[in-house]
Amino acid sequence: MSRPQTVHDVAAHKLCTGCGVCAYLAPDEIRMVDVLDQGRRPIPITPVGGPSTGAAAALACCPGVKLEHEASAPAPGEIPELRAAWGPVRKIWEGYAADPEIRYAGSSGGVATALAAYCLEYEGMAGTLHIGARADVPYLNETRLSRSRDELLANAGSRYAPASPADRLDLIESGETPSVFIGKPCDVAAVRMARQVRPALDARVGLTIAVFCAGTPSTEGTLEMMRKLGVTDPDRAESVHYRGNGWPGLARTRMVDDPPGQLRTLTYEQSWGEILQKHRQWRCYLCADHTGEFADVAVGDPWYRPTGDDPGRSLVLARTERGVRLVEAAIAAGALVLEPVAAEILPASQPNLLRARGAVWGRMSTLRAAGLMTPRLRRLPMARMWFRHLSTREKLQSTVGTVRRIKRKRLREPADLTPYRDQHRSVSG
């Protein structure tokens, strides 16, 4: 089984997460584009046969290739019973943004947005690097550097579509003061690795916030969702939202020629459960970190609670001392309304993730036996979840299902990286 030599090999073998860190590290050689049925992918600016030193160097920071904790045992101050399955966790809270607008717009309790706004307004941070809908094509995403509470609010809520927030880490690196970074677990892991090779970036990352993630659907998934909403011409969409305005919120689209106030909507179960999750990129099937184990703070849904008309609550994990300090400061300043919760609330809130992590071990073992490339995941235990949490039927689904996917997803063939739309555009903000 060969190993990738450049990030282009990673993309060709369908292990790319789409984070964009390679475009940040090698901006003269790599740019990110949207590939309709896969996600955001790096393509070479220089000819493929030309120099690719940047593409090779970026491989060291690619979360599609590797994820690795520095230690397997809990450090002082961590909750020991959570370490093996959930990564480092120092404190857990549940609650919401004190600002009712932010809470309502967020996908659960608006905590990620409110914490970022606190860092801008009270901690003197320069901005927040995150994603938002493209103004000209609102069903696609772009990287944003928000510098105010209002800019953050305008981009609140989950975006279940391809995004590359790490592609513009240069905006953090060049800032006069540190900034916040918000992204998926793989995005945050990429930032952590990039900080190790770019001291100037490390000095300017003030806080990393990861949002719990069950996988990234391709743009093809969004277009199918829009067709379900009755959209025949997606280019006439005025806005596309996946969640928010209540918990878990509705997927909703407004077209430029719809009557004032009209929204086309789907429930969360209809949008994510029936459509979007079927379009997740292949690397997401091999993901062992759904809860942002490499972040300072991770935020997700407390699914142990019944949903409905609730304006939303978030589960908040502080994974580092920096995360603890800034969350507690935001609580003291009145930006967050949080209460400590017991450690068992985490597995109760994400009941499927231990089985999902165990299934990854079965998939990776099957792929290796077939001679196919897999990521290197170190100190993210999976085998014990396979043996302890999966039934015999689930184990068969993991292994036999992978054999079937090898053919169905053409995993032995290089990916077609034809861009869906050219997105070589400057960042907003």
Tab-separated table of C-alpha atoms in Angstrom:
chain	number	residue	atom	x	y	z
A	1	MET	CA	0.000	0.000	0.000
A	2	SER	CA	1.608	3.250	-1.158
A	3	ARG	CA	1.606	6.524	0.754
A	4	PRO	CA	0.726	9.906	-0.787
A	5	GLN	CA	3.670	12.063	-1.869
A	6	THR	CA	1.755	15.343	-2.246
A	7	VAL	CA	-1.656	16.729	-1.309
A	8	HIS	CA	-2.673	16.121	-4.921
A	9	ASP	CA	-2.153	12.413	-4.270
A	10	VAL	CA	-4.405	12.755	-1.223
A	11	ALA	CA	-7.150	14.302	-3.324
A	12	ALA	CA	-6.727	11.740	-6.106
A	13	HIS	CA	-7.111	8.894	-3.589
A	14	LYS	CA	-10.261	10.525	-2.133
A	15	LEU	CA	-8.791	11.134	1.334
A	16	CYS	CA	-8.983	14.933	1.186
A	17	THR	CA	-11.107	16.665	3.845
A	18	GLY	CA	-11.242	19.926	1.880
A	19	CYS	CA	-9.869	22.025	4.755
A	20	GLY	CA	-7.696	24.214	2.501
A	21	VAL	CA	-4.572	24.303	4.686
A	22	CYS	CA	-2.459	23.290	1.690
A	23	ALA	CA	-3.579	26.390	-0.231
A	24	TYR	CA	-2.503	28.524	2.728
A	25	LEU	CA	0.902	26.843	2.975
A	26	ALA	CA	1.549	26.824	-0.787
A	27	PRO	CA	-0.509	29.708	-2.232
A	28	ASP	CA	1.615	29.975	-5.375
A	29	GLU	CA	1.083	26.323	-6.242
A	30	ILE	CA	-2.364	25.316	-4.962
A	31	ARG	CA	-5.881	26.697	-5.050
A	32	MET	CA	-9.121	25.238	-3.795
A	33	VAL	CA	-12.103	24.545	-6.056
A	34	ASP	CA	-15.479	22.897	-5.613
A	35	VAL	CA	-15.830	19.432	-7.165
A	36	LEU	CA	-19.531	18.724	-7.514
A	37	ASP	CA	-19.719	15.166	-6.167
A	38	GLN	CA	-16.798	15.322	-3.706
A	39	GLY	CA	-16.257	18.685	-2.023
A	40	ARG	CA	-13.556	21.342	-1.906
A	41	ARG	CA	-10.348	20.048	-3.448
A	42	PRO	CA	-6.827	21.352	-4.152
A	43	ILE	CA	-5.752	21.709	-7.754
A	44	PRO	CA	-2.329	22.836	-8.956
A	45	ILE	CA	-1.790	26.364	-10.203
A	46	THR	CA	1.422	25.236	-11.886
A	47	PRO	CA	1.269	22.310	-14.337
A	48	VAL	CA	1.092	18.912	-12.667
A	49	GLY	CA	4.466	18.000	-14.129
A	50	GLY	CA	6.068	21.176	-12.781
A	51	PRO	CA	7.562	21.972	-9.373
A	52	SER	CA	5.452	20.876	-6.434
A	53	THR	CA	7.619	21.552	-3.396
A	54	GLY	CA	4.757	23.355	-1.644
A	55	ALA	CA	2.304	20.526	-2.321
A	56	ALA	CA	4.781	18.078	-0.823
A	57	ALA	CA	5.514	20.243	2.231
A	58	ALA	CA	1.811	20.797	2.870
A	59	LEU	CA	1.379	17.047	3.211
A	60	ALA	CA	2.827	17.264	6.736
A	61	CYS	CA	-0.173	19.343	7.841
A	62	CYS	CA	-2.887	17.428	5.978
A	63	PRO	CA	-5.641	16.045	8.255
A	64	GLY	CA	-6.741	13.762	5.433
A	65	VAL	CA	-3.471	11.880	5.850
A	66	LYS	CA	-2.988	11.892	9.607
A	67	LEU	CA	-4.448	12.829	12.980
A	68	GLU	CA	-2.350	12.285	16.063
A	69	HIS	CA	-2.596	13.166	19.747
A	70	GLU	CA	0.688	13.851	21.504
A	71	ALA	CA	-0.267	11.647	24.440
A	72	SER	CA	-2.790	8.904	25.089
A	73	ALA	CA	-3.093	9.389	28.852
A	74	PRO	CA	-5.054	12.303	30.314
A	75	ALA	CA	-3.003	15.322	31.366
A	76	PRO	CA	-3.485	16.972	34.767
A	77	GLY	CA	-6.793	18.817	34.795
A	78	GLU	CA	-8.490	16.628	32.189
A	79	ILE	CA	-11.520	14.441	32.884
A	80	PRO	CA	-9.872	10.991	32.831
A	81	GLU	CA	-12.919	8.869	32.009
A	82	LEU	CA	-13.500	10.797	28.772
A	83	ARG	CA	-9.955	10.791	27.400
A	84	ALA	CA	-9.912	7.545	25.441
A	85	ALA	CA	-13.161	8.011	23.548
A	86	TRP	CA	-13.592	11.795	23.454
A	87	GLY	CA	-10.096	13.256	23.598
A	88	PRO	CA	-8.906	15.848	26.119
A	89	VAL	CA	-11.783	17.476	28.030
A	90	ARG	CA	-11.214	19.766	31.008
A	91	LYS	CA	-14.696	21.173	31.603
A	92	ILE	CA	-18.192	20.640	30.198
A	93	TRP	CA	-21.085	23.078	30.207
A	94	GLU	CA	-24.501	23.315	28.655
A	95	GLY	CA	-26.232	26.551	27.791
A	96	TYR	CA	-26.597	29.274	25.220
A	97	ALA	CA	-25.632	32.719	23.997
A	98	ALA	CA	-26.947	35.490	26.227
A	99	ASP	CA	-27.682	37.587	23.118
A	100	PRO	CA	-31.113	36.327	21.994
A	101	GLU	CA	-30.461	37.160	18.327
A	102	ILE	CA	-27.281	35.088	18.290
A	103	ARG	CA	-28.963	32.245	20.148
A	104	TYR	CA	-31.878	32.141	17.721
A	105	ALA	CA	-29.695	32.317	14.610
A	106	GLY	CA	-27.315	29.600	15.802
A	107	SER	CA	-27.774	25.950	14.981
A	108	SER	CA	-28.189	25.029	18.649
A	109	GLY	CA	-27.474	27.643	21.302
A	110	GLY	CA	-25.288	30.085	19.380
A	111	VAL	CA	-22.317	29.554	21.703
A	112	ALA	CA	-19.613	29.471	19.001
A	113	THR	CA	-20.769	32.805	17.590
A	114	ALA	CA	-21.211	34.401	21.013
A	115	LEU	CA	-17.798	33.234	22.240
A	116	ALA	CA	-16.149	34.587	19.091
A	117	ALA	CA	-17.965	37.906	19.518
A	118	TYR	CA	-16.794	38.076	23.139
A	119	CYS	CA	-13.178	37.568	22.006
A	120	LEU	CA	-13.500	40.448	19.547
A	121	GLU	CA	-15.252	42.840	21.928
A	122	TYR	CA	-13.557	42.064	25.248
A	123	GLU	CA	-10.279	40.262	24.517
A	124	GLY	CA	-9.062	42.609	21.786
A	125	MET	CA	-8.850	39.953	19.097
A	126	ALA	CA	-8.652	41.176	15.517
A	127	GLY	CA	-11.308	38.983	13.917
A	128	THR	CA	-12.793	35.538	13.429
A	129	LEU	CA	-11.885	33.365	10.456
A	130	HIS	CA	-14.828	31.152	9.546
A	131	ILE	CA	-17.157	30.435	6.640
A	132	GLY	CA	-20.305	31.968	5.227
A	133	ALA	CA	-22.503	31.742	2.166
A	134	ARG	CA	-21.173	33.314	-0.996
A	135	ALA	CA	-23.138	36.436	-1.767
A	136	ASP	CA	-23.272	35.670	-5.505
A	137	VAL	CA	-23.892	31.906	-5.165
A	138	PRO	CA	-25.493	31.380	-1.725
A	139	TYR	CA	-25.526	27.593	-1.908
A	140	LEU	CA	-21.704	27.646	-1.985
A	141	ASN	CA	-19.398	28.709	0.854
A	142	GLU	CA	-16.442	31.035	1.146
A	143	THR	CA	-13.987	31.927	3.883
A	144	ARG	CA	-14.765	35.072	5.869
A	145	LEU	CA	-12.842	37.196	8.344
A	146	SER	CA	-15.521	38.775	10.536
A	147	ARG	CA	-14.481	41.754	12.612
A	148	SER	CA	-17.699	42.531	14.469
A	149	ARG	CA	-20.663	40.988	16.236
A	150	ASP	CA	-22.950	41.908	13.322
A	151	GLU	CA	-20.708	40.215	10.763
A	152	LEU	CA	-20.588	37.098	12.919
A	153	LEU	CA	-24.370	37.121	13.326
A	154	ALA	CA	-24.880	37.399	9.570
A	155	ASN	CA	-22.971	34.120	9.135
A	156	ALA	CA	-24.300	32.182	12.139
A	157	GLY	CA	-25.628	28.665	11.706
A	158	SER	CA	-24.302	25.410	10.264
A	159	ARG	CA	-23.381	25.195	6.599
A	160	TYR	CA	-23.769	21.575	5.505
A	161	ALA	CA	-21.766	22.126	2.348
A	162	PRO	CA	-18.081	22.038	1.342
A	163	ALA	CA	-15.896	24.719	2.938
A	164	SER	CA	-12.179	25.445	3.234
A	165	PRO	CA	-11.746	27.837	6.177
A	166	ALA	CA	-8.033	27.062	6.533
A	167	ASP	CA	-7.253	28.352	3.038
A	168	ARG	CA	-6.996	31.931	4.330
A	169	LEU	CA	-5.019	31.457	7.521
A	170	ASP	CA	-2.739	34.149	6.120
A	171	LEU	CA	-5.348	36.656	7.305
A	172	ILE	CA	-4.826	35.480	10.885
A	173	GLU	CA	-1.061	35.317	10.495
A	174	SER	CA	-0.859	38.903	9.216
A	175	GLY	CA	-3.151	40.381	11.870
A	176	GLU	CA	-1.945	42.956	14.367
A	177	THR	CA	-3.490	40.961	17.223
A	178	PRO	CA	-4.625	37.315	17.561
A	179	SER	CA	-7.838	36.054	15.962
A	180	VAL	CA	-10.379	33.293	16.497
A	181	PHE	CA	-10.681	30.330	14.139
A	182	ILE	CA	-13.981	28.409	13.797
A	183	GLY	CA	-14.207	25.222	11.762
A	184	LYS	CA	-14.999	21.544	11.616
A	185	PRO	CA	-12.827	19.143	13.634
A	186	CYS	CA	-10.615	18.372	10.622
A	187	ASP	CA	-10.183	22.095	9.901
A	188	VAL	CA	-9.065	22.755	13.458
A	189	ALA	CA	-6.690	19.783	13.359
A	190	ALA	CA	-5.143	21.267	10.212
A	191	VAL	CA	-4.684	24.602	11.965
A	192	ARG	CA	-2.970	22.907	14.859
A	193	MET	CA	-0.481	21.194	12.557
A	194	ALA	CA	0.098	24.381	10.556
A	195	ARG	CA	0.900	26.257	13.773
A	196	GLN	CA	3.722	23.812	14.425
A	197	VAL	CA	5.478	24.738	11.175
A	198	ARG	CA	4.504	28.429	11.021
A	199	PRO	CA	5.493	30.232	14.257
A	200	ALA	CA	4.034	33.504	12.968
A	201	LEU	CA	0.630	31.826	12.638
A	202	ASP	CA	0.939	30.224	16.064
A	203	ALA	CA	1.495	33.635	17.621
A	204	ARG	CA	-1.700	34.991	16.068
A	205	VAL	CA	-4.188	32.193	16.814
A	206	GLY	CA	-6.045	33.411	19.889
A	207	LEU	CA	-8.651	30.633	20.122
A	208	THR	CA	-9.785	27.649	18.054
A	209	ILE	CA	-13.434	26.578	18.163
A	210	ALA	CA	-14.547	23.293	16.604
A	211	VAL	CA	-18.140	22.469	15.793
A	212	PHE	CA	-19.184	18.831	16.221
A	213	CYS	CA	-19.471	17.228	12.791
A	214	ALA	CA	-21.081	14.116	11.346
A	215	GLY	CA	-19.591	14.657	7.882
A	216	THR	CA	-19.463	17.139	5.014
A	217	PRO	CA	-21.944	16.662	2.160
A	218	SER	CA	-20.888	17.597	-1.359
A	219	THR	CA	-22.448	20.406	-3.372
A	220	GLU	CA	-24.411	17.708	-5.167
A	221	GLY	CA	-26.180	17.110	-1.841
A	222	THR	CA	-27.179	20.759	-1.529
A	223	LEU	CA	-28.511	20.790	-5.077
A	224	GLU	CA	-30.611	17.681	-4.346
A	225	MET	CA	-31.937	19.389	-1.213
A	226	MET	CA	-32.856	22.442	-3.267
A	227	ARG	CA	-34.660	20.301	-5.826
A	228	LYS	CA	-36.667	18.815	-2.957
A	229	LEU	CA	-37.561	22.398	-2.062
A	230	GLY	CA	-38.930	22.919	-5.567
A	231	VAL	CA	-35.941	24.848	-6.895
A	232	THR	CA	-35.483	24.373	-10.645
A	233	ASP	CA	-32.817	27.040	-11.124
A	234	PRO	CA	-30.389	27.152	-8.161
A	235	ASP	CA	-28.698	30.249	-9.570
A	236	ARG	CA	-31.847	32.220	-8.724
A	237	ALA	CA	-31.493	31.458	-5.024
A	238	GLU	CA	-31.333	34.542	-2.824
A	239	SER	CA	-30.430	32.651	0.350
A	240	VAL	CA	-29.791	29.066	1.482
A	241	HIS	CA	-29.727	28.033	5.139
A	242	TYR	CA	-29.332	24.554	6.597
A	243	ARG	CA	-30.306	25.107	10.245
A	244	GLY	CA	-30.978	27.836	12.790
A	245	ASN	CA	-33.906	30.035	13.846
A	246	GLY	CA	-34.817	27.481	16.496
A	247	TRP	CA	-33.416	24.093	17.431
A	248	PRO	CA	-32.633	22.165	15.370
A	249	GLY	CA	-34.168	24.595	12.901
A	250	LEU	CA	-35.342	24.249	9.326
A	251	ALA	CA	-33.426	24.046	6.085
A	252	ARG	CA	-34.741	26.969	4.096
A	253	THR	CA	-34.282	28.631	0.744
A	254	ARG	CA	-35.606	31.870	-0.639
A	255	MET	CA	-35.637	32.557	-4.388
A	256	VAL	CA	-35.271	36.016	-5.885
A	257	ASP	CA	-38.740	35.824	-7.450
A	258	ASP	CA	-40.554	34.330	-4.437
A	259	PRO	CA	-43.253	36.519	-2.841
A	260	PRO	CA	-42.051	38.675	0.081
A	261	GLY	CA	-41.721	36.660	3.278
A	262	GLN	CA	-41.998	33.283	1.565
A	263	LEU	CA	-39.501	30.589	2.502
A	264	ARG	CA	-39.246	27.064	1.150
A	265	THR	CA	-38.480	24.761	4.081
A	266	LEU	CA	-37.573	21.209	5.071
A	267	THR	CA	-37.242	19.752	8.539
A	268	TYR	CA	-33.831	18.726	9.841
A	269	GLU	CA	-34.775	15.077	9.374
A	270	GLN	CA	-35.856	15.716	5.783
A	271	SER	CA	-32.780	17.737	4.841
A	272	TRP	CA	-29.962	16.045	6.744
A	273	GLY	CA	-31.498	12.646	7.484
A	274	GLU	CA	-32.987	11.922	4.067
A	275	ILE	CA	-30.709	13.837	1.696
A	276	LEU	CA	-27.499	15.516	2.817
A	277	GLN	CA	-25.899	12.761	4.892
A	278	LYS	CA	-26.018	10.434	1.870
A	279	HIS	CA	-23.664	12.813	0.034
A	280	ARG	CA	-20.852	12.916	2.608
A	281	GLN	CA	-17.342	12.836	1.183
A	282	TRP	CA	-15.476	9.538	1.463
A	283	ARG	CA	-12.915	10.758	4.018
A	284	CYS	CA	-15.795	11.404	6.462
A	285	TYR	CA	-16.484	7.651	6.533
A	286	LEU	CA	-12.954	7.243	7.950
A	287	CYS	CA	-13.201	10.010	10.547
A	288	ALA	CA	-12.353	9.246	14.180
A	289	ASP	CA	-12.775	12.819	15.446
A	290	HIS	CA	-16.328	14.107	15.276
A	291	THR	CA	-16.097	16.335	18.360
A	292	GLY	CA	-13.089	18.573	17.724
A	293	GLU	CA	-10.463	16.873	19.881
A	294	PHE	CA	-7.703	19.246	18.705
A	295	ALA	CA	-9.548	22.494	19.485
A	296	ASP	CA	-9.430	24.814	22.474
A	297	VAL	CA	-13.231	24.712	22.661
A	298	ALA	CA	-15.683	22.345	20.962
A	299	VAL	CA	-19.410	22.965	20.615
A	300	GLY	CA	-22.207	20.602	19.634
A	301	ASP	CA	-25.833	19.604	20.047
A	302	PRO	CA	-27.128	18.163	23.343
A	303	TRP	CA	-29.175	15.525	21.544
A	304	TYR	CA	-30.172	13.851	24.800
A	305	ARG	CA	-32.770	16.631	25.071
A	306	PRO	CA	-35.990	16.512	23.047
A	307	THR	CA	-36.102	19.017	20.201
A	308	GLY	CA	-39.039	21.162	19.230
A	309	ASP	CA	-39.721	24.859	19.672
A	310	ASP	CA	-36.779	25.335	22.022
A	311	PRO	CA	-34.646	28.324	20.951
A	312	GLY	CA	-31.617	26.099	21.405
A	313	ARG	CA	-28.888	24.990	23.795
A	314	SER	CA	-25.286	23.977	23.135
A	315	LEU	CA	-22.979	21.443	24.718
A	316	VAL	CA	-19.603	23.139	25.323
A	317	LEU	CA	-16.288	21.352	25.909
A	318	ALA	CA	-13.168	23.204	27.028
A	319	ARG	CA	-10.260	21.049	25.906
A	320	THR	CA	-7.309	23.282	26.828
A	321	GLU	CA	-6.445	25.699	29.611
A	322	ARG	CA	-6.905	28.540	27.140
A	323	GLY	CA	-10.356	27.250	26.328
A	324	VAL	CA	-11.315	27.073	30.002
A	325	ARG	CA	-10.079	30.608	30.630
A	326	LEU	CA	-11.932	32.208	27.718
A	327	VAL	CA	-15.214	30.348	28.266
A	328	GLU	CA	-15.213	31.280	31.957
A	329	ALA	CA	-14.371	34.885	31.080
A	330	ALA	CA	-17.269	34.985	28.591
A	331	ILE	CA	-19.611	33.649	31.277
A	332	ALA	CA	-18.396	36.262	33.758
A	333	ALA	CA	-18.887	39.019	31.165
A	334	GLY	CA	-22.479	37.929	30.552
A	335	ALA	CA	-21.883	36.798	26.958
A	336	LEU	CA	-22.661	33.141	27.682
A	337	VAL	CA	-25.270	31.538	29.926
A	338	LEU	CA	-23.736	28.172	30.812
A	339	GLU	CA	-23.993	25.699	33.648
A	340	PRO	CA	-21.549	22.863	34.384
A	341	VAL	CA	-22.784	19.367	33.569
A	342	ALA	CA	-21.547	15.890	34.473
A	343	ALA	CA	-19.156	13.972	32.243
A	344	GLU	CA	-21.813	11.418	31.279
A	345	ILE	CA	-23.794	14.121	29.466
A	346	LEU	CA	-21.281	14.017	26.609
A	347	PRO	CA	-21.870	10.379	25.565
A	348	ALA	CA	-25.585	10.831	26.241
A	349	SER	CA	-25.640	13.837	23.879
A	350	GLN	CA	-23.806	12.042	21.071
A	351	PRO	CA	-24.987	8.430	21.490
A	352	ASN	CA	-23.970	7.253	18.019
A	353	LEU	CA	-20.388	8.501	17.967
A	354	LEU	CA	-18.772	5.616	19.846
A	355	ARG	CA	-20.286	3.147	17.397
A	356	ALA	CA	-19.285	5.375	14.489
A	357	ARG	CA	-15.703	5.411	15.749
A	358	GLY	CA	-15.690	1.653	16.083
A	359	ALA	CA	-17.049	1.283	12.555
A	360	VAL	CA	-14.118	3.345	11.275
A	361	TRP	CA	-11.728	0.691	12.590
A	362	GLY	CA	-13.584	-1.962	10.600
A	363	ARG	CA	-13.595	0.152	7.447
A	364	MET	CA	-9.898	0.977	7.702
A	365	SER	CA	-8.971	-2.665	8.321
A	366	THR	CA	-10.970	-3.699	5.266
A	367	LEU	CA	-9.384	-1.014	3.075
A	368	ARG	CA	-5.880	-1.999	4.148
A	369	ALA	CA	-6.614	-5.642	3.404
A	370	ALA	CA	-7.706	-4.537	-0.067
A	371	GLY	CA	-4.438	-2.634	-0.545
A	372	LEU	CA	-6.070	0.800	-0.499
A	373	MET	CA	-4.761	3.955	1.117
A	374	THR	CA	-6.027	4.977	4.568
A	375	PRO	CA	-5.253	7.857	6.928
A	376	ARG	CA	-2.883	7.375	9.856
A	377	LEU	CA	-4.780	7.862	13.106
A	378	ARG	CA	-2.650	7.637	16.248
A	379	ARG	CA	-3.856	7.779	19.843
A	380	LEU	CA	-7.471	7.995	18.734
A	381	PRO	CA	-8.664	4.608	20.019
A	382	MET	CA	-11.057	2.806	17.690
A	383	ALA	CA	-10.560	-0.938	18.145
A	384	ARG	CA	-12.006	-0.977	21.637
A	385	MET	CA	-15.162	0.758	20.317
A	386	TRP	CA	-15.363	-1.921	17.623
A	387	PHE	CA	-15.309	-4.728	20.172
A	388	ARG	CA	-17.336	-3.067	22.946
A	389	HIS	CA	-20.012	-1.028	21.182
A	390	LEU	CA	-20.791	-2.676	17.829
A	391	SER	CA	-23.156	-5.586	17.407
A	392	THR	CA	-22.290	-8.446	15.068
A	393	ARG	CA	-24.608	-6.968	12.473
A	394	GLU	CA	-22.948	-3.551	12.733
A	395	LYS	CA	-19.523	-5.123	12.329
A	396	LEU	CA	-20.664	-6.842	9.164
A	397	GLN	CA	-22.127	-3.584	7.891
A	398	SER	CA	-18.791	-1.892	8.515
A	399	THR	CA	-16.662	-4.500	6.729
A	400	VAL	CA	-18.946	-5.914	4.038
A	401	GLY	CA	-20.329	-2.433	3.394
A	402	THR	CA	-16.801	-1.180	2.786
A	403	VAL	CA	-16.142	-3.929	0.266
A	404	ARG	CA	-19.237	-2.797	-1.611
A	405	ARG	CA	-18.248	0.853	-1.397
A	406	ILE	CA	-14.850	0.108	-2.945
A	407	LYS	CA	-16.685	-0.664	-6.157
A	408	ARG	CA	-19.596	1.756	-5.825
A	409	LYS	CA	-17.398	4.754	-4.982
A	410	ARG	CA	-14.634	3.662	-7.377
A	411	LEU	CA	-12.019	3.841	-4.660
A	412	ARG	CA	-9.421	2.151	-6.862
A	413	GLU	CA	-9.747	4.894	-9.475
A	414	PRO	CA	-8.269	8.403	-9.152
A	415	ALA	CA	-10.816	11.095	-8.408
A	416	ASP	CA	-12.046	13.340	-11.191
A	417	LEU	CA	-11.151	16.814	-9.894
A	418	THR	CA	-12.947	18.850	-12.534
A	419	PRO	CA	-14.066	22.124	-10.872
A	420	TYR	CA	-17.808	22.695	-10.617
A	421	ARG	CA	-17.387	26.458	-10.418
A	422	ASP	CA	-14.176	28.471	-10.347
A	423	GLN	CA	-13.831	29.853	-6.837
A	424	HIS	CA	-10.491	31.604	-7.129
A	425	ARG	CA	-11.814	34.671	-5.304
A	426	SER	CA	-10.527	36.890	-2.529
A	427	VAL	CA	-11.885	36.436	0.961
A	428	SER	CA	-14.715	38.640	2.165
A	429	GLY	CA	-14.165	40.991	5.071
